[in-house]
Short mmCIF file of C-alpha atoms and ligand atoms in Angstrom, two decimals:
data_model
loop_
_atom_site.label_atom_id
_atom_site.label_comp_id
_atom_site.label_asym_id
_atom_site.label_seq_id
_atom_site.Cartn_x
_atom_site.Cartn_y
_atom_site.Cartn_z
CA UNK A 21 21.97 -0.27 22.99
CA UNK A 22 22.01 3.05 21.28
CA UNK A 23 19.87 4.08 18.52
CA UNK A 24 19.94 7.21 15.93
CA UNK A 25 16.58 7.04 13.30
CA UNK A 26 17.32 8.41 9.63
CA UNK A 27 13.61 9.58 8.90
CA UNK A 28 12.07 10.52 5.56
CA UNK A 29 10.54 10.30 2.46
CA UNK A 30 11.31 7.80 0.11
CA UNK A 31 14.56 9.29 -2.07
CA UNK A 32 14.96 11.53 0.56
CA UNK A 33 18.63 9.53 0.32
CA UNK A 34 18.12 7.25 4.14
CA UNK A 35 20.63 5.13 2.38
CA UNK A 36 23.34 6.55 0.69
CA UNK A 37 23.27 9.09 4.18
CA UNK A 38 24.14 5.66 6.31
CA UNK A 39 26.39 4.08 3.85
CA UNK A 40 28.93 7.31 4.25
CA UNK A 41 27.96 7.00 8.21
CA UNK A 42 28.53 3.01 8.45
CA UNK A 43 31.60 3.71 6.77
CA UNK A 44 32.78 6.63 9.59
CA UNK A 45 31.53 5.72 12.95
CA UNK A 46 30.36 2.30 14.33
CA UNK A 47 26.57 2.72 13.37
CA UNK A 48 25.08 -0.76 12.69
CA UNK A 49 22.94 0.33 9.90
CA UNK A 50 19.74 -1.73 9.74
CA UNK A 51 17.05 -1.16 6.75
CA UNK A 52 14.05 -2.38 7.08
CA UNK A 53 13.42 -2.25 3.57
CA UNK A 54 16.96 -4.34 2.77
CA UNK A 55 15.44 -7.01 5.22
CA UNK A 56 12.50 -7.22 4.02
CA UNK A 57 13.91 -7.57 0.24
CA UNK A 58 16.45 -10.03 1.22
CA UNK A 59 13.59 -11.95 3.07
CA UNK A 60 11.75 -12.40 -0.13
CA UNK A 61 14.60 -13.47 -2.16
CA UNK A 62 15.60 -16.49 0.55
CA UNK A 63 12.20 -17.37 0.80
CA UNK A 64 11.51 -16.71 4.17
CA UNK A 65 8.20 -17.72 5.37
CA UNK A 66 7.43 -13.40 6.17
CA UNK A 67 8.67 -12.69 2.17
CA UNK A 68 5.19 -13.70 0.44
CA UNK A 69 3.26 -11.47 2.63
CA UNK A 70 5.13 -8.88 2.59
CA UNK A 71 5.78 -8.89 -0.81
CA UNK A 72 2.13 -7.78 -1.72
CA UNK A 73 2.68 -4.80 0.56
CA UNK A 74 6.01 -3.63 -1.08
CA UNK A 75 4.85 -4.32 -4.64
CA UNK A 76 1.69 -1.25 -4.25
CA UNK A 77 3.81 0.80 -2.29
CA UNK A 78 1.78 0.00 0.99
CA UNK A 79 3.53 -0.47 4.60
CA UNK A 80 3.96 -4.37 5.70
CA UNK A 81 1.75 -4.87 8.96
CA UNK A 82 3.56 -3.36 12.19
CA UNK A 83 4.04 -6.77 13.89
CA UNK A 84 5.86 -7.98 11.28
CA UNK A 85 8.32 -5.00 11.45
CA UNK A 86 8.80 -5.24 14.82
CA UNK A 87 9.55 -9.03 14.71
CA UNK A 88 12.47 -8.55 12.53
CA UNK A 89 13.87 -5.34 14.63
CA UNK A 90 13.56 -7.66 18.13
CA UNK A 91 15.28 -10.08 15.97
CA UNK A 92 18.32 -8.02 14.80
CA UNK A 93 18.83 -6.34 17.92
CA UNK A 94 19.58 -9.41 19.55
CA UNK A 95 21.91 -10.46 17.49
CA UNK A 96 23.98 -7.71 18.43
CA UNK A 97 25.94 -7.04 21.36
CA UNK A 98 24.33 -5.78 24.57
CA UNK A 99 26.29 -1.81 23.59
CA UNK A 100 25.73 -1.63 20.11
CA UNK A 101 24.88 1.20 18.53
CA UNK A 102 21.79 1.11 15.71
CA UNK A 103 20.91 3.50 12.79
CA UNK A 104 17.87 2.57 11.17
CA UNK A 105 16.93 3.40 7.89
CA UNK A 106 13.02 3.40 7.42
CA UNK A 107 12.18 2.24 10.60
CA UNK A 108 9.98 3.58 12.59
CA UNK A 109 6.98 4.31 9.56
CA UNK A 110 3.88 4.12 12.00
CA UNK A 111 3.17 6.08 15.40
CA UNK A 112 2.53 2.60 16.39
CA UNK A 113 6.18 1.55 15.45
CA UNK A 114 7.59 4.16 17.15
CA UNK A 115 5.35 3.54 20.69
CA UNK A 116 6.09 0.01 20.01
CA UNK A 117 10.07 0.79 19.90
CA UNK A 118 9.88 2.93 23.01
CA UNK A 119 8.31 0.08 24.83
CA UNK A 120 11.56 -1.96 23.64
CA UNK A 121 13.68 0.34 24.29
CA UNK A 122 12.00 0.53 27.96
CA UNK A 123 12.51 -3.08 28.16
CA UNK A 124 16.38 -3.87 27.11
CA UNK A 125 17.20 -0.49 28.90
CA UNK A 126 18.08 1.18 25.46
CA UNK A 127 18.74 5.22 24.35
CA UNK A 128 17.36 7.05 21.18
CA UNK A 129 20.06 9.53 20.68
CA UNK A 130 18.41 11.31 17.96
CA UNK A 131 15.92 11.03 14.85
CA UNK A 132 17.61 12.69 11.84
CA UNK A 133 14.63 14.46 10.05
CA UNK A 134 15.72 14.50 6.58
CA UNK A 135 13.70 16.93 4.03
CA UNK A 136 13.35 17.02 0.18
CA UNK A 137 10.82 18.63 -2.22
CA UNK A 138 8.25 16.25 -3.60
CA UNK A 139 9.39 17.04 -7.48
CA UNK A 140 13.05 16.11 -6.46
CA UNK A 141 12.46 13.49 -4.45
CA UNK A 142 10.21 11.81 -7.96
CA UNK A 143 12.98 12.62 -10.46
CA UNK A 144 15.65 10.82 -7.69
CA UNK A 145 13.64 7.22 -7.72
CA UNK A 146 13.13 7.92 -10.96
CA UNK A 147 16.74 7.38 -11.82
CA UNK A 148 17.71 5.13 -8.91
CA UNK A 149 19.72 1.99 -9.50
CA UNK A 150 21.15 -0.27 -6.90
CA UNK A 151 23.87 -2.73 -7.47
CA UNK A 152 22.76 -6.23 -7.64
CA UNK A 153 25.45 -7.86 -5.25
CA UNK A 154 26.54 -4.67 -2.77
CA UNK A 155 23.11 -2.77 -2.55
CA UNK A 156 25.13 0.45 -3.61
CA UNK A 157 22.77 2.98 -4.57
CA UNK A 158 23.59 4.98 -7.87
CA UNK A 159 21.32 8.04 -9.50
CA UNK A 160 21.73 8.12 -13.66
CA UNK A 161 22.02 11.87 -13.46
CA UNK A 162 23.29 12.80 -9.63
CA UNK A 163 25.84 9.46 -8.46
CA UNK A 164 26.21 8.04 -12.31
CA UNK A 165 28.45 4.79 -11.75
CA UNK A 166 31.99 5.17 -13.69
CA UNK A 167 30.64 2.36 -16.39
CA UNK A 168 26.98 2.63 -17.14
CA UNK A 169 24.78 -0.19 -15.59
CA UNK A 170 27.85 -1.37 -13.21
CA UNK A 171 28.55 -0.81 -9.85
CA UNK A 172 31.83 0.84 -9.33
CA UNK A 173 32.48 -1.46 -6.25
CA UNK A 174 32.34 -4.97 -7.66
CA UNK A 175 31.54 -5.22 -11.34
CA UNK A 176 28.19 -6.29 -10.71
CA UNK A 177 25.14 -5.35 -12.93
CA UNK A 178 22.54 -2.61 -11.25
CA UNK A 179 19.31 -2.24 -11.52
CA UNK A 180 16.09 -0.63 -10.76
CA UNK A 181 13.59 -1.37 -7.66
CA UNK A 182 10.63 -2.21 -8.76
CA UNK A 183 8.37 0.10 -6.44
CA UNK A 184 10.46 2.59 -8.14
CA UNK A 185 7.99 3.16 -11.01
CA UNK A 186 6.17 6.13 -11.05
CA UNK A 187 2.68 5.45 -9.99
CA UNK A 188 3.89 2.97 -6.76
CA UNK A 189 6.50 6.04 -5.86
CA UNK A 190 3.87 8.74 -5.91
CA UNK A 191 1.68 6.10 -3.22
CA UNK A 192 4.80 5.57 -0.91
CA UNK A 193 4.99 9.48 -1.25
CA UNK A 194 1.28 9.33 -0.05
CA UNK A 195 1.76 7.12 2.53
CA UNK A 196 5.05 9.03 3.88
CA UNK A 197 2.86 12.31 4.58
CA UNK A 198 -0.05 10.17 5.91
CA UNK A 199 1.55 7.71 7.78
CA UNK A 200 5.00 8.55 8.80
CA UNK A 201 5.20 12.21 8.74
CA UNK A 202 3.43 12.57 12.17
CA UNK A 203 6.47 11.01 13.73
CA UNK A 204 7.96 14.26 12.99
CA UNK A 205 6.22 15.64 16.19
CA UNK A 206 6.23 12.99 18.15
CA UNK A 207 9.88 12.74 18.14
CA UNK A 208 9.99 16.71 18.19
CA UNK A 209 7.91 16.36 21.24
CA UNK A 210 10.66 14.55 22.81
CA UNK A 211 13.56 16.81 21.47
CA UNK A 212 14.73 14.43 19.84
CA UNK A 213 14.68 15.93 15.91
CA UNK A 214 17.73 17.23 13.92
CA UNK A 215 16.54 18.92 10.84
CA UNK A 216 18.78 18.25 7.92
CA UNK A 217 18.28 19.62 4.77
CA UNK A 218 18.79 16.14 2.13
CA UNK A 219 17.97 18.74 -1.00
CA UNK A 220 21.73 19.21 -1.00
CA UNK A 221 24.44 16.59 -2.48
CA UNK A 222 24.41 13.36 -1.03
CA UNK A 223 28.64 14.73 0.64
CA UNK A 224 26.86 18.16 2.02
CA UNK A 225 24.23 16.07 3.72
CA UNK A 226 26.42 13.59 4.86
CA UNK A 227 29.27 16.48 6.15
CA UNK A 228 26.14 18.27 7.84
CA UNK A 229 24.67 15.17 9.82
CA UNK A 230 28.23 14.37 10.66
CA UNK A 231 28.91 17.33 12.68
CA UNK A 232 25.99 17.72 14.12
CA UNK A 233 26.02 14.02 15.36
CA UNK A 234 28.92 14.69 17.30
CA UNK A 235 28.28 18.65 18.04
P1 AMP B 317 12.40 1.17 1.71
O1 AMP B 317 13.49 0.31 1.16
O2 AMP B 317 12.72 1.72 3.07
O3 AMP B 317 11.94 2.24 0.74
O4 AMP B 317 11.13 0.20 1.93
C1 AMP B 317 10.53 -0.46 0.84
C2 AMP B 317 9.17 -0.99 1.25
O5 AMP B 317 9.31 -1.92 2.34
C3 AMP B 317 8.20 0.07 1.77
O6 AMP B 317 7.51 0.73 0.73
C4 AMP B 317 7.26 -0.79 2.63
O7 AMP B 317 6.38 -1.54 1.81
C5 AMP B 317 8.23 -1.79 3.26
N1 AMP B 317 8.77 -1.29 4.54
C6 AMP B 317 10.08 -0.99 4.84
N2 AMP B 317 10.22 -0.58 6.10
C7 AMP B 317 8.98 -0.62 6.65
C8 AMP B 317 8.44 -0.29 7.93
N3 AMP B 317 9.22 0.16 8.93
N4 AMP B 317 7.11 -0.46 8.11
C9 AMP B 317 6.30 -0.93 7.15
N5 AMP B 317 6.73 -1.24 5.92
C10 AMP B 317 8.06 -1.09 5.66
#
């Protein structure tokens, strides 16, 4: 197994960065945010819990996290290759994911290090909206949908997270530079880091990672 890590601050745009990558190479993209949501809405028995977490803008407990991870790796083949998208958040996480990747004789290839201005990065969750039915991710302003309030994809309605309000981002903001920012070294430690600027458009970002990716 293979691994790349998109890391950064919430609206720093993890997502829309691996939809255009999903759609170019073979990157499994796995979110650990889009797992956790979707474990809520079947009613898994980890959704309750983690639900209090998500709601104030908190992390969900690390053994949780990893639980899911172990869970989706293995349902991949033996040589796939993983992007995750908010995963690792903790210096534990990422220890914890070495271990693994120790144990199933797995690379880290890189951790994409993706930067964005505080004020930007409030006024982009701001206007977030995600399609109900693809998880497309729109911006009113920046990546307006061709019909307002419908994803271009499939019809379907969008709509807003709710930890996108503007009190619970400003925590997750907090959080990011308290929690998940030291990974920046960590991973720099290892030589591992590929600065990308995310202040520019969401195709300048993407063009930029492509390259060097494969560079
Ligand atoms: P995201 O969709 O990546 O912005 O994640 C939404 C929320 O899910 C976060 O604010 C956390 O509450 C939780 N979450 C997602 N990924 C992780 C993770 N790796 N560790 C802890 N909590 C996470």
């Amino acid at each position: 197994m293979n691994a790349i890590i998109l890391l950064g601050p919430p609206g720093a745009g993890k997502g829309t960065l691996a939809e255009s990558l999903r759609d170019e190479t073979d990157f499994i993209h796995v979110s650990t945010g889009d797992m956790l949501r979707a474990a809520i809405k079947a009613g898994s028995p980890i959704g309750p819990g983690a639900k209090v977490f998500m709601e104030k803008g908190e992390l969900v407990p690390d053994p949780v996290i990893l639980g899911i991870i172990k869970e989706r790796i293995a349902q991949a083949a033996g040589d796939a290759r993983f992007m995750f998208d908010g995963f690792p958040r903790t210096l534990e996480q990422a220890k914890l994911f070495d271990q693994l990747l120790t144990e199933i004789g797995g690379t880290l290839l890189k951790v994409v290090n993706m930067s964005v201005p505080d004020d930007m990065l409030i006024r982009r969750l701001s206007g977030r909206r995600i399609c109900k039915a693809c998880g497309a991710v729109y911006h009113m302003v920046n990546i307006p949908p061709k019909t307002e309030g419908i994803c271009d994809n499939d019809g379907a309605e969008l709509y807003q997270r709710p930890d996108d309000n503007e009190e619970t981002v400003r925590n997750r903001l907090s959080v990011y530079k308290n929690q998940t920012a030291p990974l920046i070294s960590y991973y720099r430690e290892q030589d591992l880091i590929l600065d990308v600027d995310a202040s520019m458009t969401p195709g300048s970002t993407y063009a930029f990672t492509l390259e060097a990716l494969n560079g």
